[in-house]
Short mmCIF file of C-alpha atoms (C1' of nucleotides) in Angstrom, two decimals:
data_model
loop_
_atom_site.label_atom_id
_atom_site.label_comp_id
_atom_site.label_asym_id
_atom_site.label_seq_id
_atom_site.Cartn_x
_atom_site.Cartn_y
_atom_site.Cartn_z
CA MET V 1 22.94 -52.46 37.78
CA ASN V 2 21.47 -51.78 34.39
CA LYS V 3 19.31 -48.74 34.11
CA LEU V 4 15.87 -50.14 33.36
CA ASN V 5 12.97 -48.02 32.35
CA THR V 6 9.53 -48.18 30.83
CA PRO V 7 9.14 -46.32 27.52
CA LYS V 8 8.74 -42.56 27.70
CA GLY V 9 5.39 -41.45 29.06
CA THR V 10 4.45 -44.91 30.40
CA ARG V 11 4.56 -46.18 33.97
CA ASP V 12 4.42 -49.25 36.15
CA PHE V 13 1.83 -49.43 38.86
CA LEU V 14 2.68 -50.81 42.29
CA PRO V 15 0.04 -52.80 44.21
CA ASP V 16 -0.99 -49.77 46.21
CA GLN V 17 -1.40 -47.67 43.09
CA VAL V 18 -3.44 -50.34 41.33
CA LYS V 19 -5.81 -50.44 44.29
CA LYS V 20 -6.25 -46.69 44.14
CA ARG V 21 -6.83 -46.81 40.39
CA ASN V 22 -9.41 -49.54 40.89
CA TYR V 23 -11.16 -47.29 43.37
CA ILE V 24 -11.60 -44.73 40.57
CA PHE V 25 -12.71 -47.36 38.05
CA ASP V 26 -15.14 -48.90 40.53
CA THR V 27 -16.61 -45.51 41.33
CA VAL V 28 -17.29 -44.57 37.71
CA LYS V 29 -18.56 -48.06 36.88
CA HIS V 30 -20.96 -47.94 39.77
CA VAL V 31 -22.44 -44.68 38.53
CA PHE V 32 -22.55 -45.87 34.90
CA ASP V 33 -24.45 -48.96 36.05
CA LEU V 34 -27.06 -46.80 37.78
CA TYR V 35 -27.98 -45.28 34.43
CA GLY V 36 -28.11 -48.54 32.49
CA PHE V 37 -24.86 -48.30 30.58
CA VAL V 38 -23.29 -51.60 29.57
CA PRO V 39 -19.60 -52.35 29.16
CA ILE V 40 -17.78 -53.14 25.93
CA GLU V 41 -14.15 -53.55 24.98
CA THR V 42 -12.31 -53.08 21.72
CA PRO V 43 -8.78 -54.10 20.69
CA ALA V 44 -5.75 -52.01 21.61
CA MET V 45 -5.06 -51.62 17.90
CA GLU V 46 -7.23 -50.58 15.02
CA LEU V 47 -6.60 -50.50 11.30
CA THR V 48 -4.68 -47.30 10.68
CA GLU V 49 -7.26 -46.10 8.16
CA THR V 50 -9.98 -46.38 10.83
CA LEU V 51 -8.21 -43.79 12.94
CA MET V 52 -6.57 -41.48 10.42
CA GLY V 53 -8.31 -38.22 9.64
CA LYS V 54 -10.70 -38.36 12.60
CA TYR V 55 -8.83 -36.13 15.01
CA GLY V 56 -7.56 -33.37 12.77
CA GLU V 57 -4.05 -32.81 11.54
CA GLU V 58 -2.53 -32.65 15.01
CA GLY V 59 -4.28 -35.83 16.06
CA ASP V 60 -2.99 -37.78 13.08
CA ARG V 61 0.54 -36.92 14.05
CA LEU V 62 0.04 -38.24 17.56
CA ILE V 63 -1.26 -41.66 16.54
CA PHE V 64 1.14 -44.49 17.41
CA LYS V 65 1.51 -46.58 14.29
CA ILE V 66 2.64 -50.17 14.30
CA LEU V 67 5.39 -50.93 11.86
CA ALA V 68 4.63 -53.66 9.32
CA ARG V 69 6.66 -56.85 9.73
CA GLY V 70 8.44 -59.24 7.38
CA GLU V 71 7.56 -59.36 3.70
CA LYS V 72 5.02 -56.57 4.04
CA LEU V 73 7.60 -54.22 5.46
CA LYS V 74 10.06 -55.19 2.75
CA SER V 75 7.65 -54.52 -0.09
CA ALA V 76 6.41 -51.34 1.58
CA LEU V 77 9.97 -50.07 1.78
CA GLU V 78 10.58 -50.95 -1.85
CA SER V 79 7.41 -49.29 -3.12
CA GLY V 80 7.97 -46.30 -0.82
CA LYS V 81 4.28 -46.41 0.14
CA GLU V 82 3.95 -44.88 3.54
CA THR V 83 0.43 -46.14 4.08
CA SER V 84 1.43 -49.78 3.83
CA MET V 85 4.30 -49.30 6.27
CA ALA V 86 1.84 -49.38 9.14
CA GLU V 87 -1.53 -50.92 8.53
CA GLU V 88 -2.30 -51.00 12.23
CA ALA V 89 -2.15 -48.34 14.93
CA LEU V 90 -2.80 -48.08 18.67
CA ARG V 91 -6.10 -46.49 19.52
CA TYR V 92 -5.96 -42.76 20.15
CA ASP V 93 -9.24 -42.54 22.03
CA LEU V 94 -12.27 -44.73 22.69
CA THR V 95 -14.85 -42.77 20.70
CA VAL V 96 -13.70 -43.51 17.17
CA PRO V 97 -13.23 -47.24 17.84
CA PHE V 98 -16.70 -47.14 19.39
CA ALA V 99 -18.13 -45.63 16.20
CA ARG V 100 -16.49 -48.41 14.20
CA PHE V 101 -17.85 -50.95 16.68
CA VAL V 102 -21.40 -49.61 16.37
CA VAL V 103 -21.37 -49.69 12.59
CA GLN V 104 -19.85 -53.15 12.51
CA HIS V 105 -22.26 -54.63 15.05
CA GLN V 106 -25.33 -52.51 14.24
CA ASN V 107 -27.54 -55.57 13.78
CA GLU V 108 -26.57 -57.00 17.15
CA LEU V 109 -27.27 -53.83 19.13
CA SER V 110 -30.53 -52.25 20.14
CA PHE V 111 -30.71 -48.50 19.99
CA PRO V 112 -30.34 -46.18 21.71
CA PHE V 113 -27.18 -48.01 22.68
CA LYS V 114 -25.65 -46.95 25.98
CA ARG V 115 -22.17 -48.24 26.56
CA TYR V 116 -19.24 -47.58 28.79
CA GLN V 117 -15.66 -48.50 28.08
CA ILE V 118 -12.65 -48.32 30.37
CA GLN V 119 -9.44 -49.01 28.52
CA PRO V 120 -6.03 -47.50 27.84
CA VAL V 121 -5.35 -45.25 24.87
CA TRP V 122 -2.02 -44.15 23.43
CA ARG V 123 -0.80 -40.81 22.15
CA ALA V 124 2.68 -39.94 20.86
CA ASP V 125 2.58 -36.69 22.80
CA ARG V 126 5.37 -35.14 24.83
CA PRO V 127 4.78 -36.11 28.43
CA GLN V 128 4.35 -33.52 31.17
CA LYS V 129 2.25 -33.17 34.30
CA GLY V 130 -1.03 -34.99 33.85
CA ARG V 131 -0.05 -35.96 30.34
CA TYR V 132 1.01 -39.47 29.52
CA ARG V 133 1.60 -41.50 26.38
CA GLU V 134 -0.42 -44.37 27.77
CA PHE V 135 -3.44 -43.52 29.87
CA PHE V 136 -6.89 -44.80 30.72
CA GLN V 137 -10.08 -43.23 29.57
CA CYS V 138 -13.47 -44.06 31.03
CA ASP V 139 -15.98 -43.34 28.29
CA VAL V 140 -19.77 -43.24 28.53
CA ASP V 141 -21.73 -42.69 25.35
CA THR V 142 -25.31 -42.94 24.22
CA ILE V 143 -25.65 -43.46 20.50
CA GLY V 144 -28.81 -43.55 18.41
CA SER V 145 -30.78 -40.82 20.14
CA ASP V 146 -31.05 -37.10 19.38
CA SER V 147 -32.74 -36.33 22.66
CA LEU V 148 -31.16 -33.67 24.80
CA LEU V 149 -32.11 -35.79 27.80
CA ASN V 150 -28.93 -37.69 27.05
CA GLU V 151 -26.89 -34.55 27.60
CA VAL V 152 -28.75 -33.98 30.85
CA GLU V 153 -28.01 -37.54 31.91
CA LEU V 154 -24.31 -37.16 31.19
CA VAL V 155 -24.11 -34.02 33.29
CA GLN V 156 -25.83 -35.92 36.08
CA ILE V 157 -23.31 -38.72 35.75
CA VAL V 158 -20.36 -36.37 35.75
CA SER V 159 -21.53 -34.51 38.82
CA GLU V 160 -22.35 -37.75 40.62
CA VAL V 161 -18.95 -39.29 39.89
CA PHE V 162 -17.03 -36.29 41.19
CA GLU V 163 -19.29 -36.02 44.19
CA LYS V 164 -18.47 -39.63 45.03
CA LEU V 165 -14.77 -38.95 44.50
CA LYS V 166 -14.99 -36.05 46.98
CA LEU V 167 -14.17 -33.43 44.39
CA PRO V 168 -17.08 -30.99 44.76
CA GLU V 169 -14.96 -28.06 43.54
CA ILE V 170 -15.13 -29.20 39.93
CA VAL V 171 -16.83 -27.10 37.29
CA VAL V 172 -18.55 -28.64 34.29
CA LYS V 173 -17.94 -26.14 31.52
CA ILE V 174 -20.56 -26.35 28.81
CA ASN V 175 -20.81 -24.86 25.37
CA ASN V 176 -22.43 -25.76 22.07
CA ARG V 177 -20.77 -26.05 18.71
CA LYS V 178 -23.92 -24.70 17.07
CA ILE V 179 -23.48 -21.44 18.94
CA LEU V 180 -19.90 -21.29 17.77
CA GLN V 181 -21.04 -21.98 14.22
CA GLY V 182 -23.64 -19.23 14.63
CA ILE V 183 -20.97 -16.79 15.75
CA ALA V 184 -18.86 -17.67 12.73
CA GLU V 185 -21.85 -17.08 10.46
CA VAL V 186 -22.75 -13.77 12.02
CA VAL V 187 -19.25 -12.40 11.52
CA ASN V 188 -19.30 -13.63 7.91
CA GLU V 189 -16.65 -16.27 8.37
CA PRO V 190 -18.79 -19.42 8.28
CA ASP V 191 -15.87 -21.62 7.20
CA ARG V 192 -13.56 -20.37 9.92
CA MET V 193 -15.53 -21.76 12.85
CA VAL V 194 -12.66 -23.95 14.02
CA ASP V 195 -10.10 -21.15 13.70
CA ILE V 196 -12.31 -18.75 15.58
CA THR V 197 -13.13 -21.18 18.36
CA VAL V 198 -9.58 -22.41 18.85
CA ALA V 199 -8.48 -18.81 19.28
CA LEU V 200 -11.45 -17.95 21.53
CA ASP V 201 -10.62 -20.97 23.64
CA LYS V 202 -7.41 -19.26 24.74
CA LEU V 203 -9.08 -16.07 25.89
CA ASP V 204 -8.66 -16.63 29.61
CA LYS V 205 -5.13 -17.86 29.07
CA ILE V 206 -3.52 -15.27 26.78
CA GLY V 207 -5.95 -12.36 26.87
CA ARG V 208 -8.00 -10.51 24.31
CA GLU V 209 -5.16 -8.84 22.43
CA LYS V 210 -3.28 -12.05 21.77
CA VAL V 211 -6.47 -13.78 20.72
CA GLU V 212 -7.11 -11.05 18.18
CA GLU V 213 -3.56 -11.45 16.90
CA GLU V 214 -4.07 -15.15 16.55
CA LEU V 215 -7.38 -14.66 14.76
CA LEU V 216 -5.66 -12.42 12.28
CA ALA V 217 -2.86 -14.93 11.82
CA ARG V 218 -5.42 -17.62 11.17
CA GLY V 219 -6.86 -15.56 8.33
CA VAL V 220 -9.94 -14.13 9.98
CA SER V 221 -10.87 -10.76 8.52
CA ASN V 222 -10.41 -7.53 10.44
CA GLU V 223 -14.08 -6.80 10.08
CA ALA V 224 -14.98 -10.10 11.69
CA ILE V 225 -12.57 -9.51 14.55
CA GLN V 226 -14.20 -6.13 15.17
CA LYS V 227 -17.60 -7.78 15.38
CA LEU V 228 -16.23 -10.39 17.76
CA GLY V 229 -15.23 -7.56 20.05
CA TYR V 230 -18.84 -7.44 21.24
CA LEU V 231 -18.44 -10.97 22.58
CA PHE V 232 -15.30 -10.12 24.50
CA GLU V 233 -17.22 -7.37 26.24
CA ASN V 234 -20.48 -9.27 26.69
CA PRO V 235 -19.75 -12.94 27.23
CA GLY V 236 -23.04 -13.85 28.94
CA LEU V 237 -25.58 -16.23 27.47
CA THR V 238 -28.22 -13.53 26.85
CA SER V 239 -25.82 -11.26 24.98
CA ILE V 240 -24.65 -14.14 22.86
CA ARG V 241 -28.27 -14.96 22.18
CA ASN V 242 -28.67 -11.45 20.79
CA PHE V 243 -25.43 -11.73 18.88
CA VAL V 244 -26.43 -14.88 16.99
CA ALA V 245 -30.13 -13.94 16.65
CA THR V 246 -29.87 -13.86 12.88
CA SER V 247 -28.28 -17.26 12.64
CA GLU V 248 -30.65 -20.21 12.55
CA ILE V 249 -28.05 -22.69 13.70
CA GLY V 250 -26.80 -20.33 16.36
CA MET V 251 -30.29 -19.98 17.82
CA LYS V 252 -30.67 -23.75 17.77
CA GLY V 253 -27.54 -23.99 19.89
CA ILE V 254 -28.88 -21.38 22.30
CA GLU V 255 -32.13 -23.30 22.68
CA GLU V 256 -30.25 -26.54 23.31
CA ILE V 257 -28.05 -25.08 25.95
CA GLU V 258 -30.99 -23.36 27.65
CA PHE V 259 -32.84 -26.67 27.76
CA LEU V 260 -29.81 -28.38 29.28
CA PHE V 261 -29.36 -25.70 31.92
CA SER V 262 -33.05 -25.69 32.84
CA ARG V 263 -33.16 -29.44 33.39
CA CYS V 264 -29.91 -29.39 35.37
CA ASN V 265 -31.19 -26.58 37.57
CA GLU V 266 -34.37 -28.54 38.26
CA LEU V 267 -32.24 -31.51 39.23
CA GLY V 268 -30.35 -29.33 41.66
CA ILE V 269 -27.06 -29.73 39.86
CA GLN V 270 -24.69 -26.94 40.72
CA SER V 271 -21.18 -26.44 39.46
CA ILE V 272 -22.13 -26.19 35.80
CA ALA V 273 -21.17 -23.13 33.83
CA PHE V 274 -21.77 -21.84 30.35
CA ASP V 275 -18.40 -21.07 28.80
CA PRO V 276 -18.61 -19.47 25.36
CA THR V 277 -14.85 -19.81 24.90
CA LEU V 278 -14.89 -23.58 25.31
CA ALA V 279 -13.99 -25.05 21.92
CA ARG V 280 -12.49 -28.53 22.23
CA GLY V 281 -10.24 -29.67 19.48
CA LEU V 282 -11.71 -32.93 18.32
CA ASN V 283 -13.47 -31.91 15.17
CA TYR V 284 -16.27 -34.45 15.19
CA TYR V 285 -18.33 -32.60 17.79
CA THR V 286 -21.50 -30.95 16.46
CA GLY V 287 -23.65 -29.93 19.44
CA ALA V 288 -23.07 -29.73 23.16
CA ILE V 289 -19.47 -29.84 24.33
CA PHE V 290 -18.32 -30.47 27.88
CA GLU V 291 -15.16 -30.10 29.82
CA VAL V 292 -14.58 -30.64 33.52
CA VAL V 293 -11.91 -28.64 35.28
CA HIS V 294 -10.72 -28.45 38.87
CA PRO V 295 -9.09 -25.36 40.40
CA ASP V 296 -6.14 -27.42 41.63
CA PHE V 297 -5.35 -29.13 38.34
CA PRO V 298 -3.81 -27.52 35.27
CA SER V 299 -5.68 -29.43 32.57
CA SER V 300 -9.17 -30.81 32.10
CA ILE V 301 -9.99 -34.08 33.83
CA CYS V 302 -13.00 -34.99 31.75
CA GLY V 303 -14.34 -33.97 28.37
CA GLY V 304 -16.89 -34.82 25.73
CA GLY V 305 -19.73 -33.73 23.55
CA ARG V 306 -22.29 -34.59 20.91
CA TYR V 307 -21.29 -35.92 17.51
CA ASP V 308 -24.08 -36.12 14.96
CA ASP V 309 -22.36 -38.10 12.28
CA LEU V 310 -19.38 -39.98 13.60
CA THR V 311 -20.70 -43.28 12.28
CA GLY V 312 -21.39 -41.64 8.91
CA ILE V 313 -17.75 -41.90 7.93
CA PHE V 314 -18.02 -45.63 8.51
CA GLY V 315 -21.17 -45.88 6.39
CA LEU V 316 -24.02 -45.63 8.87
CA LYS V 317 -25.91 -42.36 8.53
CA ASN V 318 -28.30 -40.58 10.85
CA LEU V 319 -27.01 -41.95 14.09
CA SER V 320 -26.28 -39.26 16.62
CA GLY V 321 -24.33 -39.87 19.76
CA VAL V 322 -23.18 -38.03 22.82
CA GLY V 323 -20.62 -38.98 25.42
CA VAL V 324 -17.97 -37.95 27.86
CA SER V 325 -14.61 -39.35 28.77
CA PHE V 326 -13.13 -39.36 32.26
CA GLY V 327 -9.35 -39.08 32.38
CA ALA V 328 -8.57 -41.68 35.01
CA ASP V 329 -4.88 -40.85 35.28
CA ARG V 330 -5.46 -37.15 35.76
CA ILE V 331 -8.15 -37.84 38.31
CA TYR V 332 -5.67 -40.15 40.06
CA ASP V 333 -3.00 -37.44 40.15
CA LEU V 334 -5.51 -34.94 41.49
CA LEU V 335 -6.82 -37.28 44.20
CA GLU V 336 -3.26 -38.13 45.19
CA GLN V 337 -2.26 -34.48 45.29
CA LYS V 338 -5.26 -33.66 47.49
CA ASP V 339 -4.82 -36.80 49.56
CA LEU V 340 -8.41 -37.84 48.91
CA PHE V 341 -8.11 -41.59 48.49
CA PRO V 342 -10.04 -43.37 51.22
CA GLN V 343 -7.94 -45.01 53.92
CA GLN V 344 -9.85 -48.28 53.84
CA ILE V 345 -9.08 -48.88 50.20
CA SER V 346 -7.07 -52.05 50.62
CA ASN V 347 -8.54 -55.33 51.71
CA SER V 348 -5.25 -56.81 52.75
CA THR V 349 -4.56 -60.11 54.41
CA GLN V 350 -6.14 -60.49 57.84
CA VAL V 351 -4.01 -63.30 59.25
CA LEU V 352 -0.46 -64.44 58.64
CA PHE V 353 0.55 -67.91 59.83
CA ILE V 354 4.17 -68.02 60.85
CA ASN V 355 6.10 -70.96 59.44
CA PHE V 356 8.29 -72.73 62.00
CA GLY V 357 9.04 -75.79 59.88
CA ASP V 358 7.48 -78.57 57.82
CA THR V 359 5.52 -80.17 60.67
CA GLU V 360 4.15 -76.89 61.93
CA ALA V 361 3.33 -75.67 58.40
CA LYS V 362 1.19 -78.77 57.89
CA GLN V 363 -1.05 -77.67 60.76
CA CYS V 364 -0.97 -74.06 59.51
CA ILE V 365 -2.33 -74.81 56.07
CA LEU V 366 -5.20 -76.80 57.62
CA TRP V 367 -6.21 -73.97 59.92
CA ALA V 368 -5.66 -71.41 57.17
CA ALA V 369 -7.96 -73.38 54.87
CA GLN V 370 -10.61 -73.45 57.58
CA LEU V 371 -10.45 -69.68 58.02
CA ARG V 372 -10.60 -69.09 54.26
CA ARG V 373 -13.71 -71.24 53.96
CA ALA V 374 -15.27 -68.77 56.36
CA GLY V 375 -14.25 -65.95 54.03
CA LYS V 376 -11.19 -64.69 55.86
CA ARG V 377 -8.12 -63.53 53.97
CA VAL V 378 -5.24 -65.64 55.18
CA GLU V 379 -1.62 -66.27 54.26
CA VAL V 380 0.79 -68.96 55.37
CA TYR V 381 4.40 -67.83 55.16
CA PRO V 382 5.93 -70.20 52.63
CA ASP V 383 9.41 -70.60 54.08
CA SER V 384 10.58 -71.43 57.55
CA ALA V 385 12.52 -68.18 57.61
CA LYS V 386 13.75 -66.38 60.70
CA LEU V 387 10.90 -65.24 62.88
CA LYS V 388 12.07 -61.66 62.66
CA LYS V 389 11.79 -61.76 58.88
CA GLN V 390 8.30 -63.24 58.99
CA MET V 391 7.10 -60.73 61.56
CA LYS V 392 8.50 -57.92 59.48
CA TYR V 393 6.66 -59.26 56.45
CA ALA V 394 3.39 -59.03 58.41
CA ASP V 395 4.28 -55.55 59.53
CA ASP V 396 5.17 -54.37 56.02
CA LYS V 397 1.87 -55.67 54.66
CA SER V 398 -0.07 -54.25 57.61
CA ILE V 399 -1.49 -57.64 58.47
CA PRO V 400 -3.38 -57.16 61.75
CA TRP V 401 -3.11 -60.74 63.10
CA VAL V 402 -0.17 -63.10 63.24
CA ALA V 403 -0.67 -66.73 64.25
CA LEU V 404 2.30 -68.54 65.73
CA ILE V 405 1.97 -72.29 65.50
CA GLY V 406 4.77 -74.26 67.09
CA GLU V 407 5.11 -77.56 68.92
CA ARG V 408 3.16 -76.35 71.96
CA GLU V 409 0.27 -75.05 69.87
CA ILE V 410 -0.05 -78.29 67.92
CA GLN V 411 0.00 -80.21 71.19
CA ASP V 412 -2.78 -78.08 72.72
CA GLN V 413 -4.65 -77.58 69.44
CA LYS V 414 -4.66 -73.85 70.21
CA LEU V 415 -3.28 -70.95 68.23
CA THR V 416 -1.06 -68.29 69.67
CA ILE V 417 -2.33 -65.14 68.04
CA LYS V 418 -0.71 -61.76 68.20
CA ASN V 419 -2.49 -58.50 67.52
CA MET V 420 0.05 -56.45 65.61
CA ASN V 421 -1.54 -53.16 66.54
CA THR V 422 -1.59 -53.64 70.31
CA GLY V 423 1.20 -56.18 70.57
CA ASN V 424 -1.04 -58.34 72.79
CA GLN V 425 -0.85 -62.08 72.51
CA GLU V 426 -3.21 -64.86 73.53
CA SER V 427 -3.83 -68.56 73.19
CA ILE V 428 -7.11 -69.37 71.51
CA SER V 429 -8.97 -72.16 69.72
CA ILE V 430 -9.51 -71.94 65.98
CA SER V 431 -13.27 -71.48 66.37
CA ASP V 432 -12.85 -68.69 68.92
CA PHE V 433 -10.32 -67.02 66.65
CA LEU V 434 -12.79 -67.18 63.77
CA GLN V 435 -15.36 -65.42 65.95
CA LYS V 436 -12.85 -62.73 66.74
CA LEU V 437 -12.02 -61.96 63.11
"C1'" G W 1 6.73 -31.14 16.46
"C1'" U W 2 9.32 -26.14 18.83
"C1'" G W 3 11.98 -24.00 23.16
"C1'" G W 4 13.92 -24.92 27.97
"C1'" U W 5 15.14 -28.22 32.18
"C1'" U W 6 16.82 -32.62 34.95
"C1'" G W 7 19.89 -37.16 35.65
"C1'" U W 8 25.12 -38.88 41.71
"C1'" A W 9 23.42 -45.56 46.44
"C1'" G W 10 16.79 -48.84 46.40
"C1'" C W 11 14.53 -43.49 47.63
"C1'" U W 12 15.29 -37.99 48.62
"C1'" C W 13 19.36 -35.16 47.82
"C1'" A W 14 24.77 -32.84 49.12
"C1'" G W 15 29.34 -32.66 46.29
"C1'" U W 16 32.42 -26.00 47.10
"C1'" A W 17 37.34 -22.90 41.45
"C1'" G W 18 38.15 -29.52 37.10
"C1'" G W 19 42.86 -32.50 41.61
"C1'" U W 20 43.93 -38.78 46.00
"C1'" U W 21 39.93 -43.82 48.47
"C1'" A W 22 32.32 -39.71 45.89
"C1'" G W 23 29.07 -38.25 51.00
"C1'" A W 24 24.37 -37.65 54.20
"C1'" G W 25 19.42 -38.97 55.69
"C1'" C W 26 15.90 -42.65 54.92
"C1'" G W 27 15.51 -47.73 53.34
"C1'" C W 28 18.07 -52.61 53.11
"C1'" C W 29 21.14 -56.63 55.53
"C1'" U W 30 23.51 -58.62 60.24
"C1'" G W 31 23.73 -58.70 65.53
"C1'" A W 32 22.00 -57.21 70.70
"C1'" U W 33 16.82 -60.72 71.00
"C1'" U W 34 17.96 -69.12 68.03
"C1'" G W 35 9.37 -68.14 69.58
"C1'" U W 36 8.17 -62.06 68.37
"C1'" G W 37 7.42 -56.86 63.98
"C1'" G W 38 6.87 -51.54 64.61
"C1'" U W 39 10.98 -48.20 69.02
"C1'" U W 40 16.40 -48.20 70.58
"C1'" C W 41 21.68 -49.44 70.13
"C1'" A W 42 26.10 -51.53 67.44
"C1'" G W 43 27.95 -53.00 62.85
"C1'" G W 44 27.67 -53.96 57.37
"C1'" A W 45 26.57 -54.12 52.16
"C1'" G W 46 25.45 -51.07 48.15
"C1'" G W 47 27.67 -46.10 43.13
"C1'" U W 48 32.23 -47.88 36.06
"C1'" C W 49 28.24 -40.24 39.05
"C1'" G W 50 22.02 -41.85 32.69
"C1'" U W 51 24.81 -43.57 28.09
"C1'" C W 52 28.47 -42.77 24.21
"C1'" G W 53 32.18 -39.57 22.48
"C1'" G W 54 35.42 -35.10 23.13
"C1'" U W 55 38.67 -31.26 25.84
"C1'" U W 56 42.54 -32.00 29.77
"C1'" C W 57 48.45 -34.49 32.84
"C1'" G W 58 43.72 -35.28 35.40
"C1'" A W 59 36.27 -34.92 34.44
"C1'" G W 60 30.75 -36.43 38.88
"C1'" A W 61 31.95 -31.25 37.51
"C1'" C W 62 33.66 -28.42 31.08
"C1'" C W 63 31.90 -29.37 25.61
"C1'" G W 64 28.88 -32.43 21.94
"C1'" A W 65 25.39 -36.21 20.82
"C1'" U W 66 21.73 -39.44 22.63
"C1'" C W 67 18.18 -41.36 26.20
"C1'" U W 68 15.28 -39.98 30.45
"C1'" U W 69 12.56 -36.41 33.80
"C1'" C W 70 9.95 -32.12 34.46
"C1'" C W 71 8.13 -27.36 32.33
"C1'" A W 72 6.19 -23.85 28.50
"C1'" C W 73 4.08 -23.83 23.49
"C1'" C W 74 1.09 -26.86 20.07
"C1'" C W 75 -2.66 -30.02 21.27
"C1'" C W 76 -5.26 -32.76 24.79
"C1'" A W 77 -7.88 -37.06 29.34
#
RNA sequence: GUGGUUGUAGCUCAGUAGGUUAGAGCGCCUGAUUGUGGUUCAGGAGGUCGUCGGUUCGAGACCGAUCUUCCACCCCA
């Protein structure tokens, strides 16, 4: 047999897996609905120029580009122009296409626009646990409103979704880019905010010494690193407040995060935590940033933040948005690992009609049709195969009732039904059977 | 993108120091049971050992390349 395979980092989904995935999608959709978010979809591919430069250097490298075809490829090869080699690319996330969508359809939308979007994205990353090249994101974003109530709402949504998914151990880590900017200003490295935060982000992973090494390697001055030492020793919100007191933007970030925490506390939301080391790579974030982690999973299962000017690059200024993205595949892996999918997830067939031959099948499809009109899920075995095979089919699919319709049953106009769980069998009229189901 | 790791039957894995016909469990098929699945018993099918090349009298095993898997880094859902 030939060795068949899907491309690296991609997978097939068997019926059982699709049902479990749908359980996740249905759960998030249900919560999104409760808050008035509406669904949109965008194409799998975007123009390459729409995506390039939005995710930083690393992100650009991970974008799957679609090779030009025919004449275009030929002339691109001749001219040596790399940009015309691939004018289209697979989407890398749902946020940038959403920004493009908002700008393009601005006159058809009413703001603030609250949308959700559940679609696959593609990244040319190296696969490992919880990391795929094709995976689904479930994005919720509100665009066209500066209000911090949107941040509050997103935290509510996140905590509600994970509560419904029976994952109460999650922690919503929260930080604010403005605080990070403030820190950078205070240590006199205002242009090194990203370098500082990326290094800080690794604090709990590699320790203080290594972080300081990395800061130095990234070109942060010794003096600045010394000042940052205070943060390593005093990571709480109040000490950071003191630290950035002289920075206007830093104080703005502190106020924002305090507002968010106050409202969440009043709403009784636990499992949120201020994390000053949380950075997040995507460089379009400007305010609050979120990340959801679970103690039993190595990477984040949800992430997001506020972006003040994402639509600006597409020509629509002054439109702030905030959103989060649920990583459906990681959540799937986590639920599977913890065995948390509900048992009653499948609505499988309720009755299988055994096929004893053409004459008998004729009666079967009539009775089956009658049951289906009453809303029952019914199958008629298509071939007059050996009884053993048909019974095994019912068993494999966990079909609880098997109806055996042979000569005798047609004669008496009664079904012989067998309960596959108990093994009991009885003769019954179609209307009585319907009652029983 | 960097470093490492894995690949033997549909699945999970054995395979000893290179040496005849490559094994097990589970699953699958057939029969015991021609109108009865899940249990039991008896039998059977299924592998050019990821692929290509090399070393050797001889390679599943050793070497190289490539693909794949998983892991760490980078980055991220």
